[in-house]
Amino acid sequence: MRLILLGAPGAGKGTQSEFLMKLFNIPIISTGNLLRENISKNTTLGQRAKEYMDEGKLVPDELIIELVKSRLEQGDCDNGMILDGFPRTIPQAIALDEMLDELEMAINYVLEVEVPDETIIERVSGRTVCSSCSASYHKVYNVEAVVGTCDKCEGELVQRNDDKEETVKKRLEVYHEQTSPLVGFYEKQGKLVHVDGVGLVNEVRERIKKALGVE
Ligand code: AP5
């Protein structure tokens, strides 16, 4: 299964990708997590990406495309993968099609998780993430067992730098302007599947299973 998760910041892509990873036994490629890893290691890419991310803007296409290309070449995607947060622009989508052509692979589905902006702001302002494995939690909707500690790896839970309300509003604006045109792009390819992302995490999960025909 080769799957793209499309949706606004905070729509629940990261949360739902965890169960999809287990369901299909395939890796998650999250460009946001790859960029944050580069920032924490203080790489040249991380230093360049940080200024864009802190302002809620997209990192330039050429940097992201190179990052994904080298990630796909690691050889663990032969049975499939979940692309979380990539592509986010039409040039990235075109570059992805070219990369997959070269690898003789194709995307099966593009899953659009739809959540209204007001709900997004509530979700993101209550989010904490694991500083070690990047798992995502919420102060009300997805609470950890031991306060401040990741259930999966016992890492410390922290707030993301770009989860301040003003930055989230900017990220939503960028999503509507630069990423939402991908809906039409993938509709034309016959790969788009819509899922209502409002509701409990389990409810959304069941809708995704139904949409992918894996009930
Ligand atoms: P990235 O890390 O990809 O962030 P994002 O797309 O903005 O997505 P989020 O991680 O914020 O949200 P999510 O949909 O995964 O939601 P989650 O499951 O955590 O990108 C960050 C930045 O990196 C970008 O702004 C950009 O600068 C750069 N970047 C990354 N990729 C790029 C690219 N391709 N091109 C250029 N730049 C790029 O859920 C959110 C919260 O809600 C959590 O607290 C969760 O517990 C909770 N929650 C989830 N589901 C539910 C539910 N059903 N009900 C209630 N709460 C829920």
PDB file of C-alpha atoms and ligand atoms in Angstrom:
ATOM      1  CA  MET A   1       0.000   0.000   0.000  1.00  0.00           C
ATOM      2  CA  ARG A   2       1.386   3.408  -1.006  1.00  0.00           C
ATOM      3  CA  LEU A   3      -0.582   6.152   0.625  1.00  0.00           C
ATOM      4  CA  ILE A   4      -0.430   9.940   0.813  1.00  0.00           C
ATOM      5  CA  LEU A   5      -2.057  11.645   3.821  1.00  0.00           C
ATOM      6  CA  LEU A   6      -3.319  15.064   2.847  1.00  0.00           C
ATOM      7  CA  GLY A   7      -4.856  17.470   5.333  1.00  0.00           C
ATOM      8  CA  ALA A   8      -4.422  20.767   7.134  1.00  0.00           C
ATOM      9  CA  PRO A   9      -1.918  21.099  10.004  1.00  0.00           C
ATOM     10  CA  GLY A  10      -3.444  19.337  13.004  1.00  0.00           C
ATOM     11  CA  ALA A  11      -6.012  17.393  10.961  1.00  0.00           C
ATOM     12  CA  GLY A  12      -4.776  14.173  12.591  1.00  0.00           C
ATOM     13  CA  LYS A  13      -2.448  12.846   9.870  1.00  0.00           C
ATOM     14  CA  GLY A  14       0.305  11.900  12.325  1.00  0.00           C
ATOM     15  CA  THR A  15      -2.180  10.317  14.760  1.00  0.00           C
ATOM     16  CA  GLN A  16      -3.847   8.177  12.090  1.00  0.00           C
ATOM     17  CA  SER A  17      -0.588   7.255  10.343  1.00  0.00           C
ATOM     18  CA  GLU A  18       0.457   5.246  13.440  1.00  0.00           C
ATOM     19  CA  PHE A  19      -2.395   2.754  13.023  1.00  0.00           C
ATOM     20  CA  LEU A  20      -1.951   2.622   9.242  1.00  0.00           C
ATOM     21  CA  MET A  21       1.729   1.778   9.741  1.00  0.00           C
ATOM     22  CA  LYS A  22       0.768  -1.216  11.938  1.00  0.00           C
ATOM     23  CA  LEU A  23      -2.156  -2.238   9.707  1.00  0.00           C
ATOM     24  CA  PHE A  24      -0.079  -2.433   6.522  1.00  0.00           C
ATOM     25  CA  ASN A  25       3.345  -2.980   8.119  1.00  0.00           C
ATOM     26  CA  ILE A  26       4.888  -0.145   6.130  1.00  0.00           C
ATOM     27  CA  PRO A  27       7.042   2.839   7.150  1.00  0.00           C
ATOM     28  CA  ILE A  28       5.789   6.387   7.698  1.00  0.00           C
ATOM     29  CA  ILE A  29       7.688   9.102   5.880  1.00  0.00           C
ATOM     30  CA  SER A  30       6.825  12.356   7.640  1.00  0.00           C
ATOM     31  CA  THR A  31       8.656  15.322   6.157  1.00  0.00           C
ATOM     32  CA  GLY A  32       7.822  17.367   9.291  1.00  0.00           C
ATOM     33  CA  ASN A  33       9.527  14.756  11.507  1.00  0.00           C
ATOM     34  CA  LEU A  34      12.500  14.429   9.137  1.00  0.00           C
ATOM     35  CA  LEU A  35      12.945  18.216   9.212  1.00  0.00           C
ATOM     36  CA  ARG A  36      12.669  18.351  13.024  1.00  0.00           C
ATOM     37  CA  GLU A  37      15.310  15.587  13.267  1.00  0.00           C
ATOM     38  CA  ASN A  38      17.594  17.705  11.076  1.00  0.00           C
ATOM     39  CA  ILE A  39      16.958  20.719  13.308  1.00  0.00           C
ATOM     40  CA  SER A  40      17.783  18.812  16.472  1.00  0.00           C
ATOM     41  CA  LYS A  41      21.024  17.521  14.865  1.00  0.00           C
ATOM     42  CA  ASN A  42      21.785  21.074  13.686  1.00  0.00           C
ATOM     43  CA  THR A  43      22.465  19.971  10.090  1.00  0.00           C
ATOM     44  CA  THR A  44      22.744  22.522   7.270  1.00  0.00           C
ATOM     45  CA  LEU A  45      19.257  21.482   6.087  1.00  0.00           C
ATOM     46  CA  GLY A  46      17.918  21.852   9.634  1.00  0.00           C
ATOM     47  CA  GLN A  47      19.387  25.350   9.957  1.00  0.00           C
ATOM     48  CA  ARG A  48      17.821  26.419   6.644  1.00  0.00           C
ATOM     49  CA  ALA A  49      14.456  24.766   7.342  1.00  0.00           C
ATOM     50  CA  LYS A  50      14.046  26.158  10.877  1.00  0.00           C
ATOM     51  CA  GLU A  51      13.523  29.776   9.820  1.00  0.00           C
ATOM     52  CA  TYR A  52      10.660  28.786   7.498  1.00  0.00           C
ATOM     53  CA  MET A  53       9.057  26.365   9.969  1.00  0.00           C
ATOM     54  CA  ASP A  54       9.131  28.821  12.890  1.00  0.00           C
ATOM     55  CA  GLU A  55       7.237  31.313  10.729  1.00  0.00           C
ATOM     56  CA  GLY A  56       4.673  28.727   9.606  1.00  0.00           C
ATOM     57  CA  LYS A  57       5.887  28.854   5.988  1.00  0.00           C
ATOM     58  CA  LEU A  58       6.706  25.937   3.712  1.00  0.00           C
ATOM     59  CA  VAL A  59      10.344  24.904   3.372  1.00  0.00           C
ATOM     60  CA  PRO A  60      11.467  25.472  -0.271  1.00  0.00           C
ATOM     61  CA  ASP A  61      10.512  22.685  -2.691  1.00  0.00           C
ATOM     62  CA  GLU A  62      14.071  21.849  -3.776  1.00  0.00           C
ATOM     63  CA  LEU A  63      15.158  21.081  -0.179  1.00  0.00           C
ATOM     64  CA  ILE A  64      12.091  18.917   0.522  1.00  0.00           C
ATOM     65  CA  ILE A  65      12.277  17.019  -2.768  1.00  0.00           C
ATOM     66  CA  GLU A  66      15.942  16.144  -2.129  1.00  0.00           C
ATOM     67  CA  LEU A  67      15.072  15.030   1.423  1.00  0.00           C
ATOM     68  CA  VAL A  68      12.282  12.705   0.244  1.00  0.00           C
ATOM     69  CA  LYS A  69      14.374  11.357  -2.628  1.00  0.00           C
ATOM     70  CA  SER A  70      17.140  10.238  -0.289  1.00  0.00           C
ATOM     71  CA  ARG A  71      14.582   8.812   2.176  1.00  0.00           C
ATOM     72  CA  LEU A  72      12.883   6.734  -0.567  1.00  0.00           C
ATOM     73  CA  GLU A  73      16.287   5.383  -1.637  1.00  0.00           C
ATOM     74  CA  GLN A  74      16.819   3.763   1.786  1.00  0.00           C
ATOM     75  CA  GLY A  75      15.188   0.618   0.400  1.00  0.00           C
ATOM     76  CA  ASP A  76      12.539  -0.054   3.075  1.00  0.00           C
ATOM     77  CA  CYS A  77       9.624   1.155   0.929  1.00  0.00           C
ATOM     78  CA  ASP A  78       9.421  -1.780  -1.484  1.00  0.00           C
ATOM     79  CA  ASN A  79       6.162  -3.023   0.116  1.00  0.00           C
ATOM     80  CA  GLY A  80       4.739   0.469   0.468  1.00  0.00           C
ATOM     81  CA  MET A  81       4.849   3.594   2.615  1.00  0.00           C
ATOM     82  CA  ILE A  82       2.735   6.330   4.135  1.00  0.00           C
ATOM     83  CA  LEU A  83       3.692   9.824   3.029  1.00  0.00           C
ATOM     84  CA  ASP A  84       2.614  12.206   5.812  1.00  0.00           C
ATOM     85  CA  GLY A  85       2.939  15.893   4.908  1.00  0.00           C
ATOM     86  CA  PHE A  86       4.434  15.363   1.456  1.00  0.00           C
ATOM     87  CA  PRO A  87       3.691  16.494  -1.203  1.00  0.00           C
ATOM     88  CA  ARG A  88       2.468  19.925  -0.149  1.00  0.00           C
ATOM     89  CA  THR A  89       2.756  21.840  -3.441  1.00  0.00           C
ATOM     90  CA  ILE A  90       2.076  21.004  -7.087  1.00  0.00           C
ATOM     91  CA  PRO A  91       5.839  21.004  -7.958  1.00  0.00           C
ATOM     92  CA  GLN A  92       6.405  18.509  -5.086  1.00  0.00           C
ATOM     93  CA  ALA A  93       3.590  16.283  -6.425  1.00  0.00           C
ATOM     94  CA  ILE A  94       5.087  16.331  -9.925  1.00  0.00           C
ATOM     95  CA  ALA A  95       8.545  15.528  -8.501  1.00  0.00           C
ATOM     96  CA  LEU A  96       7.044  12.637  -6.504  1.00  0.00           C
ATOM     97  CA  ASP A  97       5.438  11.156  -9.629  1.00  0.00           C
ATOM     98  CA  GLU A  98       8.856  11.311 -11.341  1.00  0.00           C
ATOM     99  CA  MET A  99      10.647   9.691  -8.374  1.00  0.00           C
ATOM    100  CA  LEU A 100       8.075   6.886  -8.182  1.00  0.00           C
ATOM    101  CA  ASP A 101       8.241   6.312 -11.965  1.00  0.00           C
ATOM    102  CA  GLU A 102      11.998   5.806 -11.649  1.00  0.00           C
ATOM    103  CA  LEU A 103      11.452   3.318  -8.818  1.00  0.00           C
ATOM    104  CA  GLU A 104       8.614   1.624 -10.789  1.00  0.00           C
ATOM    105  CA  MET A 105       6.150   2.387  -8.014  1.00  0.00           C
ATOM    106  CA  ALA A 106       2.795   4.184  -7.900  1.00  0.00           C
ATOM    107  CA  ILE A 107       0.577   5.742  -5.235  1.00  0.00           C
ATOM    108  CA  ASN A 108      -2.610   3.735  -4.509  1.00  0.00           C
ATOM    109  CA  TYR A 109      -4.604   6.324  -2.559  1.00  0.00           C
ATOM    110  CA  VAL A 110      -4.445   9.945  -1.474  1.00  0.00           C
ATOM    111  CA  LEU A 111      -6.424  10.211   1.735  1.00  0.00           C
ATOM    112  CA  GLU A 112      -7.730  13.709   2.417  1.00  0.00           C
ATOM    113  CA  VAL A 113      -8.586  14.160   6.108  1.00  0.00           C
ATOM    114  CA  GLU A 114     -11.001  17.079   6.336  1.00  0.00           C
ATOM    115  CA  VAL A 115     -11.260  19.165   9.522  1.00  0.00           C
ATOM    116  CA  PRO A 116     -12.567  22.767   9.806  1.00  0.00           C
ATOM    117  CA  ASP A 117     -10.088  25.494  10.802  1.00  0.00           C
ATOM    118  CA  GLU A 118     -11.745  26.198  14.217  1.00  0.00           C
ATOM    119  CA  THR A 119     -11.306  22.555  15.266  1.00  0.00           C
ATOM    120  CA  ILE A 120      -7.705  22.602  14.040  1.00  0.00           C
ATOM    121  CA  ILE A 121      -6.799  25.531  16.296  1.00  0.00           C
ATOM    122  CA  GLU A 122      -8.310  23.764  19.328  1.00  0.00           C
ATOM    123  CA  ARG A 123      -6.455  20.545  18.524  1.00  0.00           C
ATOM    124  CA  VAL A 124      -3.063  22.086  17.859  1.00  0.00           C
ATOM    125  CA  SER A 125      -3.120  24.366  20.892  1.00  0.00           C
ATOM    126  CA  GLY A 126      -3.612  21.287  23.123  1.00  0.00           C
ATOM    127  CA  ARG A 127      -1.013  19.139  21.395  1.00  0.00           C
ATOM    128  CA  THR A 128       2.212  17.838  22.924  1.00  0.00           C
ATOM    129  CA  VAL A 129       4.735  15.663  21.081  1.00  0.00           C
ATOM    130  CA  CYS A 130       7.397  13.236  22.242  1.00  0.00           C
ATOM    131  CA  SER A 131      10.850  14.830  21.991  1.00  0.00           C
ATOM    132  CA  SER A 132      12.277  11.381  21.327  1.00  0.00           C
ATOM    133  CA  CYS A 133       9.917   9.435  18.972  1.00  0.00           C
ATOM    134  CA  SER A 134       7.631  12.313  17.772  1.00  0.00           C
ATOM    135  CA  ALA A 135       4.396  10.568  18.884  1.00  0.00           C
ATOM    136  CA  SER A 136       1.590  13.097  19.231  1.00  0.00           C
ATOM    137  CA  TYR A 137      -0.740  13.597  22.246  1.00  0.00           C
ATOM    138  CA  HIS A 138      -3.504  15.981  23.248  1.00  0.00           C
ATOM    139  CA  LYS A 139      -4.252  17.445  26.694  1.00  0.00           C
ATOM    140  CA  VAL A 140      -7.947  16.510  26.386  1.00  0.00           C
ATOM    141  CA  TYR A 141      -8.471  14.151  23.446  1.00  0.00           C
ATOM    142  CA  ASN A 142      -5.433  11.868  23.540  1.00  0.00           C
ATOM    143  CA  VAL A 143      -3.947  11.948  27.029  1.00  0.00           C
ATOM    144  CA  GLU A 144      -0.738  10.135  28.010  1.00  0.00           C
ATOM    145  CA  ALA A 145      -0.844   7.625  30.903  1.00  0.00           C
ATOM    146  CA  VAL A 146       1.915   9.352  32.935  1.00  0.00           C
ATOM    147  CA  VAL A 147       1.776  13.159  32.703  1.00  0.00           C
ATOM    148  CA  GLY A 148       4.504  14.571  30.428  1.00  0.00           C
ATOM    149  CA  THR A 149       5.864  11.141  29.442  1.00  0.00           C
ATOM    150  CA  CYS A 150       5.460   9.300  26.131  1.00  0.00           C
ATOM    151  CA  ASP A 151       3.451   6.044  26.440  1.00  0.00           C
ATOM    152  CA  LYS A 152       5.546   4.425  23.705  1.00  0.00           C
ATOM    153  CA  CYS A 153       9.158   5.275  24.602  1.00  0.00           C
ATOM    154  CA  GLU A 154       8.998   7.233  27.902  1.00  0.00           C
ATOM    155  CA  GLY A 155      10.454  10.303  26.151  1.00  0.00           C
ATOM    156  CA  GLU A 156       9.607  13.802  27.393  1.00  0.00           C
ATOM    157  CA  LEU A 157       6.471  15.440  25.934  1.00  0.00           C
ATOM    158  CA  VAL A 158       6.971  19.024  24.740  1.00  0.00           C
ATOM    159  CA  GLN A 159       5.055  21.677  22.786  1.00  0.00           C
ATOM    160  CA  ARG A 160       6.166  22.238  19.183  1.00  0.00           C
ATOM    161  CA  ASN A 161       7.720  25.614  18.356  1.00  0.00           C
ATOM    162  CA  ASP A 162       5.263  26.169  15.502  1.00  0.00           C
ATOM    163  CA  ASP A 163       2.135  25.360  17.568  1.00  0.00           C
ATOM    164  CA  LYS A 164       1.645  28.936  18.832  1.00  0.00           C
ATOM    165  CA  GLU A 165      -1.780  30.255  17.768  1.00  0.00           C
ATOM    166  CA  GLU A 166      -0.400  32.933  15.386  1.00  0.00           C
ATOM    167  CA  THR A 167       1.885  30.419  13.653  1.00  0.00           C
ATOM    168  CA  VAL A 168      -0.944  27.890  13.357  1.00  0.00           C
ATOM    169  CA  LYS A 169      -3.102  30.544  11.640  1.00  0.00           C
ATOM    170  CA  LYS A 170      -0.257  31.210   9.188  1.00  0.00           C
ATOM    171  CA  ARG A 171       0.152  27.450   8.548  1.00  0.00           C
ATOM    172  CA  LEU A 172      -3.583  27.171   7.809  1.00  0.00           C
ATOM    173  CA  GLU A 173      -3.373  30.097   5.372  1.00  0.00           C
ATOM    174  CA  VAL A 174      -0.415  28.434   3.631  1.00  0.00           C
ATOM    175  CA  TYR A 175      -2.327  25.134   3.510  1.00  0.00           C
ATOM    176  CA  HIS A 176      -5.355  26.694   1.812  1.00  0.00           C
ATOM    177  CA  GLU A 177      -3.206  28.612  -0.695  1.00  0.00           C
ATOM    178  CA  GLN A 178      -0.445  26.156  -1.582  1.00  0.00           C
ATOM    179  CA  THR A 179      -1.502  22.647  -0.554  1.00  0.00           C
ATOM    180  CA  SER A 180      -5.260  22.444  -1.181  1.00  0.00           C
ATOM    181  CA  PRO A 181      -4.741  22.606  -5.010  1.00  0.00           C
ATOM    182  CA  LEU A 182      -3.408  19.041  -4.627  1.00  0.00           C
ATOM    183  CA  VAL A 183      -7.004  17.890  -4.083  1.00  0.00           C
ATOM    184  CA  GLY A 184      -7.793  18.663  -7.749  1.00  0.00           C
ATOM    185  CA  PHE A 185      -4.431  17.276  -8.881  1.00  0.00           C
ATOM    186  CA  TYR A 186      -5.117  13.863  -7.320  1.00  0.00           C
ATOM    187  CA  GLU A 187      -8.822  13.900  -8.164  1.00  0.00           C
ATOM    188  CA  LYS A 188      -7.773  14.019 -11.825  1.00  0.00           C
ATOM    189  CA  GLN A 189      -5.518  10.994 -11.221  1.00  0.00           C
ATOM    190  CA  GLY A 190      -8.532   9.149  -9.695  1.00  0.00           C
ATOM    191  CA  LYS A 191      -6.657   8.560  -6.421  1.00  0.00           C
ATOM    192  CA  LEU A 192      -8.387  10.912  -4.008  1.00  0.00           C
ATOM    193  CA  VAL A 193     -10.431   9.554  -1.086  1.00  0.00           C
ATOM    194  CA  HIS A 194     -12.133  11.953   1.382  1.00  0.00           C
ATOM    195  CA  VAL A 195     -12.553  11.218   5.070  1.00  0.00           C
ATOM    196  CA  ASP A 196     -14.333  13.369   7.650  1.00  0.00           C
ATOM    197  CA  GLY A 197     -11.654  13.988  10.304  1.00  0.00           C
ATOM    198  CA  VAL A 198     -14.035  15.370  12.964  1.00  0.00           C
ATOM    199  CA  GLY A 199     -14.873  13.010  15.817  1.00  0.00           C
ATOM    200  CA  LEU A 200     -13.015  10.699  18.168  1.00  0.00           C
ATOM    201  CA  VAL A 201      -9.664   9.284  17.007  1.00  0.00           C
ATOM    202  CA  ASN A 202     -11.242   5.792  16.853  1.00  0.00           C
ATOM    203  CA  GLU A 203     -14.192   7.032  14.810  1.00  0.00           C
ATOM    204  CA  VAL A 204     -11.888   8.646  12.247  1.00  0.00           C
ATOM    205  CA  ARG A 205      -9.812   5.440  12.154  1.00  0.00           C
ATOM    206  CA  GLU A 206     -12.917   3.382  11.315  1.00  0.00           C
ATOM    207  CA  ARG A 207     -13.852   5.814   8.514  1.00  0.00           C
ATOM    208  CA  ILE A 208     -10.341   5.512   7.072  1.00  0.00           C
ATOM    209  CA  LYS A 209     -10.522   1.714   7.116  1.00  0.00           C
ATOM    210  CA  LYS A 210     -13.872   1.842   5.355  1.00  0.00           C
ATOM    211  CA  ALA A 211     -12.590   4.329   2.755  1.00  0.00           C
ATOM    212  CA  LEU A 212      -9.585   2.085   2.021  1.00  0.00           C
ATOM    213  CA  GLY A 213     -11.766  -1.034   1.915  1.00  0.00           C
ATOM    214  CA  VAL A 214      -9.907  -2.799   4.746  1.00  0.00           C
ATOM    215  CA  GLU A 215     -12.753  -3.363   7.240  1.00  0.00           C
TER     216      GLU A 215
HETATM  217  P1  AP5 B   1       4.338  18.882   9.770  1.00  0.00           P
HETATM  218  O1  AP5 B   1       5.079  18.364  10.920  1.00  0.00           O
HETATM  219  O2  AP5 B   1       4.039  18.003   8.623  1.00  0.00           O
HETATM  220  O3  AP5 B   1       3.031  19.554  10.334  1.00  0.00           O
HETATM  221  P2  AP5 B   1       1.557  19.669   9.741  1.00  0.00           P
HETATM  222  O4  AP5 B   1       1.174  19.175   8.439  1.00  0.00           O
HETATM  223  O5  AP5 B   1       1.337  21.104   9.964  1.00  0.00           O
HETATM  224  O6  AP5 B   1       0.819  18.640  10.528  1.00  0.00           O
HETATM  225  P3  AP5 B   1       0.788  18.476  12.027  1.00  0.00           P
HETATM  226  O7  AP5 B   1       1.905  17.591  12.487  1.00  0.00           O
HETATM  227  O8  AP5 B   1       0.698  19.830  12.694  1.00  0.00           O
HETATM  228  O9  AP5 B   1      -0.631  17.813  12.238  1.00  0.00           O
HETATM  229  P4  AP5 B   1      -1.197  16.359  11.998  1.00  0.00           P
HETATM  230  O10 AP5 B   1      -2.184  16.411  10.884  1.00  0.00           O
HETATM  231  O11 AP5 B   1      -0.117  15.327  11.926  1.00  0.00           O
HETATM  232  O12 AP5 B   1      -2.021  16.231  13.343  1.00  0.00           O
HETATM  233  P5  AP5 B   1      -1.781  15.335  14.641  1.00  0.00           P
HETATM  234  O13 AP5 B   1      -2.070  13.914  14.348  1.00  0.00           O
HETATM  235  O14 AP5 B   1      -0.486  15.669  15.315  1.00  0.00           O
HETATM  236  O15 AP5 B   1       5.071  20.168   9.161  1.00  0.00           O
HETATM  237  C1  AP5 B   1       5.630  21.167   9.986  1.00  0.00           C
HETATM  238  C2  AP5 B   1       6.341  22.201   9.126  1.00  0.00           C
HETATM  239  O16 AP5 B   1       7.411  21.559   8.391  1.00  0.00           O
HETATM  240  C3  AP5 B   1       5.485  22.875   8.046  1.00  0.00           C
HETATM  241  O17 AP5 B   1       4.770  23.975   8.543  1.00  0.00           O
HETATM  242  C4  AP5 B   1       6.567  23.276   7.027  1.00  0.00           C
HETATM  243  O18 AP5 B   1       7.264  24.429   7.444  1.00  0.00           O
HETATM  244  C5  AP5 B   1       7.537  22.105   7.096  1.00  0.00           C
HETATM  245  N1  AP5 B   1       7.214  21.071   6.086  1.00  0.00           N
HETATM  246  C6  AP5 B   1       6.848  19.779   6.342  1.00  0.00           C
HETATM  247  N2  AP5 B   1       6.613  19.122   5.193  1.00  0.00           N
HETATM  248  C7  AP5 B   1       6.835  20.004   4.193  1.00  0.00           C
HETATM  249  C8  AP5 B   1       6.731  19.926   2.781  1.00  0.00           C
HETATM  250  N3  AP5 B   1       6.344  18.795   2.175  1.00  0.00           N
HETATM  251  N4  AP5 B   1       7.007  21.042   2.053  1.00  0.00           N
HETATM  252  C9  AP5 B   1       7.412  22.181   2.665  1.00  0.00           C
HETATM  253  N5  AP5 B   1       7.520  22.331   3.989  1.00  0.00           N
HETATM  254  C10 AP5 B   1       7.226  21.251   4.757  1.00  0.00           C
HETATM  255  O19 AP5 B   1      -2.997  15.894  15.528  1.00  0.00           O
HETATM  256  C11 AP5 B   1      -2.990  17.219  16.032  1.00  0.00           C
HETATM  257  C12 AP5 B   1      -3.510  17.225  17.486  1.00  0.00           C
HETATM  258  O20 AP5 B   1      -4.878  16.817  17.490  1.00  0.00           O
HETATM  259  C13 AP5 B   1      -2.779  16.226  18.410  1.00  0.00           C
HETATM  260  O21 AP5 B   1      -2.710  16.779  19.687  1.00  0.00           O
HETATM  261  C14 AP5 B   1      -3.693  14.978  18.397  1.00  0.00           C
HETATM  262  O22 AP5 B   1      -3.568  14.228  19.586  1.00  0.00           O
HETATM  263  C15 AP5 B   1      -5.057  15.618  18.260  1.00  0.00           C
HETATM  264  N6  AP5 B   1      -6.012  14.791  17.498  1.00  0.00           N
HETATM  265  C16 AP5 B   1      -5.766  14.036  16.399  1.00  0.00           C
HETATM  266  N7  AP5 B   1      -6.909  13.454  15.960  1.00  0.00           N
HETATM  267  C17 AP5 B   1      -7.897  13.890  16.787  1.00  0.00           C
HETATM  268  C18 AP5 B   1      -9.312  13.653  16.869  1.00  0.00           C
HETATM  269  N8  AP5 B   1      -9.930  12.841  15.989  1.00  0.00           N
HETATM  270  N9  AP5 B   1      -9.998  14.281  17.837  1.00  0.00           N
HETATM  271  C19 AP5 B   1      -9.397  15.104  18.734  1.00  0.00           C
HETATM  272  N10 AP5 B   1      -8.063  15.353  18.725  1.00  0.00           N
HETATM  273  C20 AP5 B   1      -7.324  14.758  17.770  1.00  0.00           C
END
